[in-house]
Amino acid sequence: MTSAVAVDLHVSIGALRLRNPILAASGTFGYGLEFAHLIDLNRLGGFVTKGLSREPIEGAPAPRLYPTPSGMLNAVGLQNVGVRAFVAEKLPVLRKIDTAVIANVFGYSLEDYVEVIRVLEDAEGLAAYELNVSCPNVKKGGMQFGSDPALIAEVVGAARKAATKRPLWVKLSPLVTDIGLIARAAEGAGADALTVANTYPAMAVNVRTQKSRLGNQTGGLSGPAIKPITLRLVWEARKAVRIPIIGLGGIETVEDVLEYLAVGGSAVQVGTASFTDPRVSQRLVEGLEKALFEAKMFTVNEIRDKFIAENG
Ligand SMILES: Cc1cc2nc3c(=O)[nH]c(=O)nc-3n(C[C@H](O)[C@H](O)[C@H](O)COP(=O)(O)O)c2cc1C
């Protein structure tokens, strides 16, 4: 018997069934199409698009990326083509691909989020929405939506009303005092799943030039450096809610994937690792199948069930 027939990699994120639990993360995989000549997109569990906003955004000044020990800083400034151009130009091509495409949505006000979803609701070819709530709310003095339970409930509630056609995932900020509180607020307002988590606000400076290493001065830290911190957030969030959790932060190897699944992730996303190896997500699908077969586990959920039985 070969591993291909013995191991069932399918996972369910609420009503959405994915071929396997490996997705490519928002902002690190373009609109998916950029990777079509490098990997077989149909082998992935799915991918999340670059964040989409109401209007096109040019983004932050260069430099936008800076390597750090075991990680990377980025300040891309949420550059994107805008939701209408995405629907007109990218979605028609994406529809030909047989994998789950999740649209990452962001805004600087409640109305922005609702408008982006409204435009996407009229289009075919998406599997779910992922709400990025790590954005400053311009109407509330720049406070992040994702760090206040009342604000998160408000934005998720409004998005939920607009998103009648598709599941709504909410991508949490890691910069919170109590992830359980935030996770429960999102669940209570109608989220179908949580993505845990985004990058960690950070900075790097060049003392010789007396300048920040990033054009935007500060940015977000990602990569292996954040993995142990985010792993705990997934563990804590899982204890707080019943909806599925998608874990991400610093995943590079099959071992990393297994760790996120063990602490309660129903699926994972791969971000920064795609910069050094654009084929990493497909490689991880193949590696996960092999690893499960060797461990004599035949479904993905067995990893979590085993770990939770041991650790509560
Ligand atoms: C260059 C870059 C751009 C990103 N853009 C977005 C984005 O548009 N929306 C979003 O929700 N997350 C964005 N992220 C965050 C990633 O999706 C992910 O949450 C984070 O990088 C942690 O995962 P990683 O350590 O595997 O990269 C971006 C990350 C990077 C490195």
Coordinates of C-alpha atoms and ligand atoms in Angstrom, one line a residue:
M1 CA 0.0 0.0 0.0
T2 CA 1.4 3.4 -0.9
S3 CA 1.1 6.5 1.3
A4 CA -1.0 8.2 -1.4
V5 CA -3.9 5.8 -0.9
A6 CA -3.6 5.3 2.8
V7 CA -3.4 8.9 4.1
D8 CA -6.4 11.2 3.8
L9 CA -5.1 14.8 4.0
H10 CA -8.6 16.4 3.6
V11 CA -9.6 18.9 6.4
S12 CA -12.8 20.7 7.0
I13 CA -12.8 24.4 8.0
G14 CA -16.5 24.7 9.0
A15 CA -18.5 24.0 5.8
L16 CA -15.4 24.4 3.6
R17 CA -13.6 21.2 2.7
L18 CA -9.9 21.5 1.7
R19 CA -7.8 19.0 -0.2
N20 CA -5.2 19.3 2.5
P21 CA -4.3 21.6 5.4
I22 CA -1.5 23.6 3.6
L23 CA -2.4 27.0 2.4
A24 CA -0.2 29.9 1.2
A25 CA -0.5 33.0 3.3
S26 CA -1.7 36.5 2.3
G27 CA 0.9 38.9 1.1
T28 CA 3.5 36.3 0.4
F29 CA 1.9 34.6 -2.6
G30 CA 0.7 37.5 -4.7
Y31 CA -2.6 36.7 -6.3
G32 CA -1.5 33.1 -6.7
L33 CA -1.0 33.5 -10.4
E34 CA 2.6 34.6 -10.0
F35 CA 3.3 31.1 -8.6
A36 CA 1.5 29.1 -11.4
H37 CA 4.7 28.4 -13.4
L38 CA 6.6 27.3 -10.3
I39 CA 4.2 24.9 -8.5
D40 CA 1.1 23.0 -9.2
L41 CA -1.5 25.2 -7.5
N42 CA -4.0 22.4 -7.5
R43 CA -1.8 20.4 -5.1
L44 CA -2.3 23.0 -2.3
G45 CA -5.1 23.1 0.2
G46 CA -5.6 26.6 -1.1
F47 CA -4.1 30.1 -1.0
V48 CA -5.0 33.5 0.4
T49 CA -4.7 36.5 -1.9
K50 CA -2.8 39.7 -1.1
G51 CA -5.0 42.0 1.0
L52 CA -7.7 43.7 -1.0
S53 CA -8.9 47.2 -0.3
R54 CA -11.7 49.4 -1.6
E55 CA -9.4 51.4 -3.8
P56 CA -5.9 50.5 -5.2
I57 CA -3.0 51.3 -2.8
E58 CA 0.5 52.0 -3.9
G59 CA 2.1 51.0 -0.7
A60 CA 5.0 52.1 1.5
P61 CA 8.3 53.7 0.3
A62 CA 11.3 51.4 -0.2
P63 CA 13.1 49.7 1.4
R64 CA 10.1 47.4 2.2
L65 CA 11.9 44.2 3.4
Y66 CA 14.8 43.7 5.8
P67 CA 16.2 40.4 6.9
T68 CA 16.6 39.8 10.6
P69 CA 18.0 36.8 12.6
S70 CA 15.6 33.9 11.8
G71 CA 13.1 36.2 10.3
M72 CA 12.3 39.2 8.2
L73 CA 10.8 42.7 8.6
N74 CA 8.3 43.9 6.1
A75 CA 6.5 47.2 5.5
V76 CA 4.8 46.8 2.2
G77 CA 2.0 49.2 3.2
L78 CA -0.7 46.8 1.9
Q79 CA 0.0 47.6 -1.7
N80 CA -2.7 46.0 -3.9
V81 CA -4.7 46.5 -7.2
G82 CA -7.9 47.3 -5.4
V83 CA -10.9 44.9 -5.2
R84 CA -12.5 45.9 -8.5
A85 CA -9.4 45.3 -10.5
F86 CA -8.9 42.0 -8.6
V87 CA -12.4 40.9 -9.7
A88 CA -12.0 42.1 -13.3
E89 CA -8.4 41.0 -14.0
K90 CA -7.3 38.3 -11.6
L91 CA -10.4 36.3 -10.7
P92 CA -11.3 35.2 -14.3
V93 CA -7.8 33.5 -14.5
L94 CA -8.1 32.1 -10.9
R95 CA -11.4 30.5 -11.7
K96 CA -9.6 28.0 -14.0
I97 CA -7.6 26.7 -11.0
D98 CA -9.0 23.9 -9.0
T99 CA -8.0 25.0 -5.5
A100 CA -9.6 27.1 -2.8
V101 CA -8.9 30.8 -3.2
I102 CA -9.5 32.9 -0.1
A103 CA -9.8 36.6 -0.5
N104 CA -7.9 38.6 2.2
V105 CA -9.9 41.8 3.0
F106 CA -8.9 44.9 4.8
G107 CA -10.0 48.5 5.4
Y108 CA -9.5 51.6 7.5
S109 CA -13.1 51.8 8.5
L110 CA -16.1 49.5 8.9
E111 CA -17.5 50.8 5.6
D112 CA -14.3 49.9 3.8
Y113 CA -14.5 46.3 4.9
V114 CA -18.2 46.0 4.0
E115 CA -17.7 47.6 0.6
V116 CA -14.8 45.2 -0.3
I117 CA -17.0 42.2 0.6
R118 CA -20.0 43.6 -1.2
V119 CA -17.9 43.8 -4.5
L120 CA -16.6 40.2 -3.9
E121 CA -20.1 38.8 -3.2
D122 CA -21.1 39.6 -6.8
A123 CA -18.1 37.6 -8.1
E124 CA -17.7 33.8 -8.6
G125 CA -14.6 31.8 -7.9
L126 CA -13.8 32.4 -4.2
A127 CA -14.0 29.8 -1.4
A128 CA -14.0 32.2 1.7
Y129 CA -13.1 35.6 3.0
E130 CA -10.2 36.3 5.4
L131 CA -10.6 39.6 7.3
N132 CA -7.3 41.2 8.2
V133 CA -8.2 43.1 11.4
S134 CA -4.6 44.3 12.1
C135 CA -5.3 47.6 10.5
P136 CA -5.6 51.0 12.2
N137 CA -9.2 52.3 12.3
V138 CA -9.0 55.9 11.0
K139 CA -12.2 56.8 12.7
K140 CA -11.1 55.6 16.1
G141 CA -7.8 57.5 16.2
G142 CA -5.7 54.8 14.6
M143 CA -6.4 52.1 17.1
Q144 CA -6.2 48.6 15.6
F145 CA -9.5 46.8 15.1
G146 CA -7.9 43.6 16.2
S147 CA -6.7 44.7 19.7
D148 CA -10.1 45.6 21.2
P149 CA -12.9 43.0 21.7
A150 CA -15.7 45.6 21.1
L151 CA -14.1 46.9 17.9
I152 CA -13.5 43.4 16.6
A153 CA -17.0 42.4 17.3
E154 CA -18.2 45.5 15.4
V155 CA -16.1 44.9 12.3
V156 CA -16.8 41.1 12.2
G157 CA -20.5 41.6 12.8
A158 CA -20.7 44.1 9.9
A159 CA -18.6 41.8 7.6
R160 CA -20.8 38.9 8.6
K161 CA -23.9 40.7 7.5
A162 CA -22.3 41.5 4.1
A163 CA -20.8 38.0 3.6
T164 CA -23.9 36.0 3.0
K165 CA -22.4 33.7 0.3
R166 CA -19.2 32.5 1.8
P167 CA -17.4 31.5 5.1
L168 CA -15.8 34.4 7.0
W169 CA -12.3 33.8 8.5
V170 CA -10.9 36.4 10.8
K171 CA -7.1 36.9 10.9
L172 CA -6.1 38.0 14.4
S173 CA -3.3 40.3 15.4
P174 CA -0.8 38.7 17.7
L175 CA -0.4 42.0 19.6
V176 CA -3.1 41.4 22.2
T177 CA -3.1 40.9 25.9
D178 CA -5.6 38.0 25.9
I179 CA -6.0 36.2 22.6
G180 CA -8.9 34.2 24.1
L181 CA -10.9 37.3 24.7
I182 CA -10.4 38.5 21.1
A183 CA -11.0 35.1 19.7
R184 CA -14.3 34.8 21.6
A185 CA -15.4 38.3 20.4
A186 CA -14.8 37.3 16.8
E187 CA -16.6 34.0 17.2
G188 CA -19.5 35.6 18.9
A189 CA -19.9 38.1 16.1
G190 CA -20.1 35.3 13.5
A191 CA -16.6 34.3 12.4
D192 CA -16.5 30.8 10.9
A193 CA -12.8 30.3 11.5
L194 CA -9.8 32.2 13.0
T195 CA -6.4 32.7 11.4
V196 CA -3.8 33.1 14.1
A197 CA -1.8 35.2 13.5
N198 CA -0.4 38.2 11.6
T199 CA 3.1 39.7 12.0
Y200 CA 4.6 41.4 15.1
P201 CA 5.1 45.1 15.0
A202 CA 8.9 45.7 15.0
M203 CA 11.8 47.8 13.7
A204 CA 15.4 47.8 12.7
V205 CA 17.8 50.7 12.4
N206 CA 21.1 51.6 10.8
V207 CA 23.0 53.6 13.3
R208 CA 25.6 54.6 10.7
T209 CA 23.0 56.4 8.5
Q210 CA 20.8 57.2 11.5
K211 CA 17.8 55.8 9.6
S212 CA 15.3 53.0 9.9
R213 CA 16.0 50.0 7.8
L214 CA 12.4 50.3 6.4
G215 CA 11.0 53.2 4.4
N216 CA 7.9 53.1 6.6
Q217 CA 10.2 53.2 9.7
T218 CA 8.4 50.3 11.4
G219 CA 7.1 47.0 10.0
G220 CA 6.0 43.5 10.8
L221 CA 8.3 40.6 12.0
S222 CA 7.7 37.2 10.4
G223 CA 9.5 34.0 9.9
P224 CA 10.9 31.3 12.2
A225 CA 11.7 33.8 14.9
I226 CA 8.0 34.2 15.7
K227 CA 7.0 30.5 15.6
P228 CA 7.1 29.7 19.3
I229 CA 5.2 32.9 20.2
T230 CA 2.4 32.3 17.7
L231 CA 2.3 28.6 18.5
R232 CA 1.2 29.5 22.0
L233 CA -1.4 31.9 20.6
V234 CA -2.9 29.1 18.6
W235 CA -2.9 26.9 21.7
E236 CA -4.6 29.6 23.8
A237 CA -7.2 30.5 21.1
R238 CA -8.1 26.8 20.6
K239 CA -9.0 26.6 24.3
A240 CA -11.3 29.7 24.0
V241 CA -13.4 28.9 20.9
R242 CA -15.2 26.1 19.1
I243 CA -14.6 27.3 15.6
P244 CA -11.6 26.0 13.6
I245 CA -8.2 27.8 13.8
I246 CA -5.7 28.1 11.0
G247 CA -2.2 28.6 12.4
L248 CA 0.7 30.5 10.8
G249 CA 3.9 32.0 11.7
G250 CA 7.4 30.8 10.8
I251 CA 6.5 27.6 9.1
E252 CA 9.3 26.2 7.0
T253 CA 9.3 22.4 7.6
V254 CA 6.9 19.5 8.0
E255 CA 7.8 19.4 11.7
D256 CA 6.6 23.0 12.0
V257 CA 3.3 22.1 10.3
L258 CA 2.9 19.1 12.7
E259 CA 3.5 21.4 15.7
Y260 CA 0.7 23.9 14.6
L261 CA -1.7 21.0 14.0
A262 CA -0.9 19.4 17.3
V263 CA -1.7 22.6 19.4
G264 CA -5.0 22.9 17.7
G265 CA -4.7 24.2 14.1
S266 CA -7.1 22.6 11.7
A267 CA -5.0 23.9 8.9
V268 CA -1.8 26.1 8.4
Q269 CA -0.6 28.8 6.2
V270 CA 3.0 29.3 4.9
G271 CA 4.2 32.9 4.5
T272 CA 7.8 34.1 4.6
A273 CA 9.2 30.7 3.6
S274 CA 7.8 31.2 0.1
F275 CA 10.3 34.1 -0.4
T276 CA 13.3 31.8 0.0
D277 CA 11.7 28.7 -1.6
P278 CA 8.7 29.4 -3.8
R279 CA 7.9 25.7 -4.0
V280 CA 7.8 25.2 -0.2
S281 CA 4.0 24.9 0.1
Q282 CA 3.8 22.1 -2.4
R283 CA 6.9 20.4 -0.8
L284 CA 5.1 20.6 2.6
V285 CA 2.0 18.9 1.2
E286 CA 4.1 16.0 0.0
G287 CA 6.2 15.9 3.2
L288 CA 3.1 15.9 5.4
E289 CA 1.6 12.9 3.6
K290 CA 4.8 11.0 4.0
A291 CA 5.2 12.0 7.7
L292 CA 1.7 10.9 8.6
F293 CA 2.1 7.6 6.8
E294 CA 5.3 6.9 8.6
A295 CA 3.7 7.8 12.0
K296 CA 0.8 5.5 11.1
M297 CA -1.7 8.3 11.3
F298 CA -4.2 8.3 8.5
T299 CA -6.1 11.6 9.0
V300 CA -4.8 15.0 9.9
N301 CA -7.0 15.3 13.0
E302 CA -5.3 12.4 14.7
I303 CA -2.2 14.7 15.3
R304 CA -4.3 17.2 17.3
D305 CA -6.4 14.5 19.1
K306 CA -3.2 12.7 20.2
F307 CA -1.5 15.9 21.5
I308 CA -4.6 17.2 23.2
A309 CA -5.3 13.8 24.9
E310 CA -1.8 14.1 26.4
N311 CA -1.8 17.8 27.2
G312 CA -5.4 18.9 27.8
Ligands
LIG1 C1 5.7 40.8 2.7 C2 4.5 40.4 3.5 C3 3.3 40.9 3.2 C4 2.1 40.6 3.9 N1 0.9 41.1 3.6 C5 -0.2 40.7 4.3 C6 -1.5 41.1 3.9 O1 -1.7 41.8 2.9 N2 -2.6 40.7 4.6 C7 -2.4 39.9 5.7 O2 -3.4 39.6 6.4 N3 -1.2 39.5 6.1 C8 -0.1 39.8 5.4 N4 1.1 39.4 5.8 C9 1.3 38.5 7.0 C10 1.4 37.0 6.6 O3 0.3 36.5 5.9 C11 1.6 36.1 7.8 O4 0.5 36.3 8.7 C12 2.9 36.5 8.6 O5 4.0 36.8 7.7 C13 3.4 35.3 9.5 O6 3.6 34.2 8.8 P1 5.1 33.7 8.3 O7 6.0 33.8 9.5 O8 4.9 32.3 7.8 O9 5.5 34.7 7.3 C14 2.3 39.7 5.0 C15 3.6 39.2 5.4 C16 4.7 39.5 4.6 C17 6.0 38.9 5.0

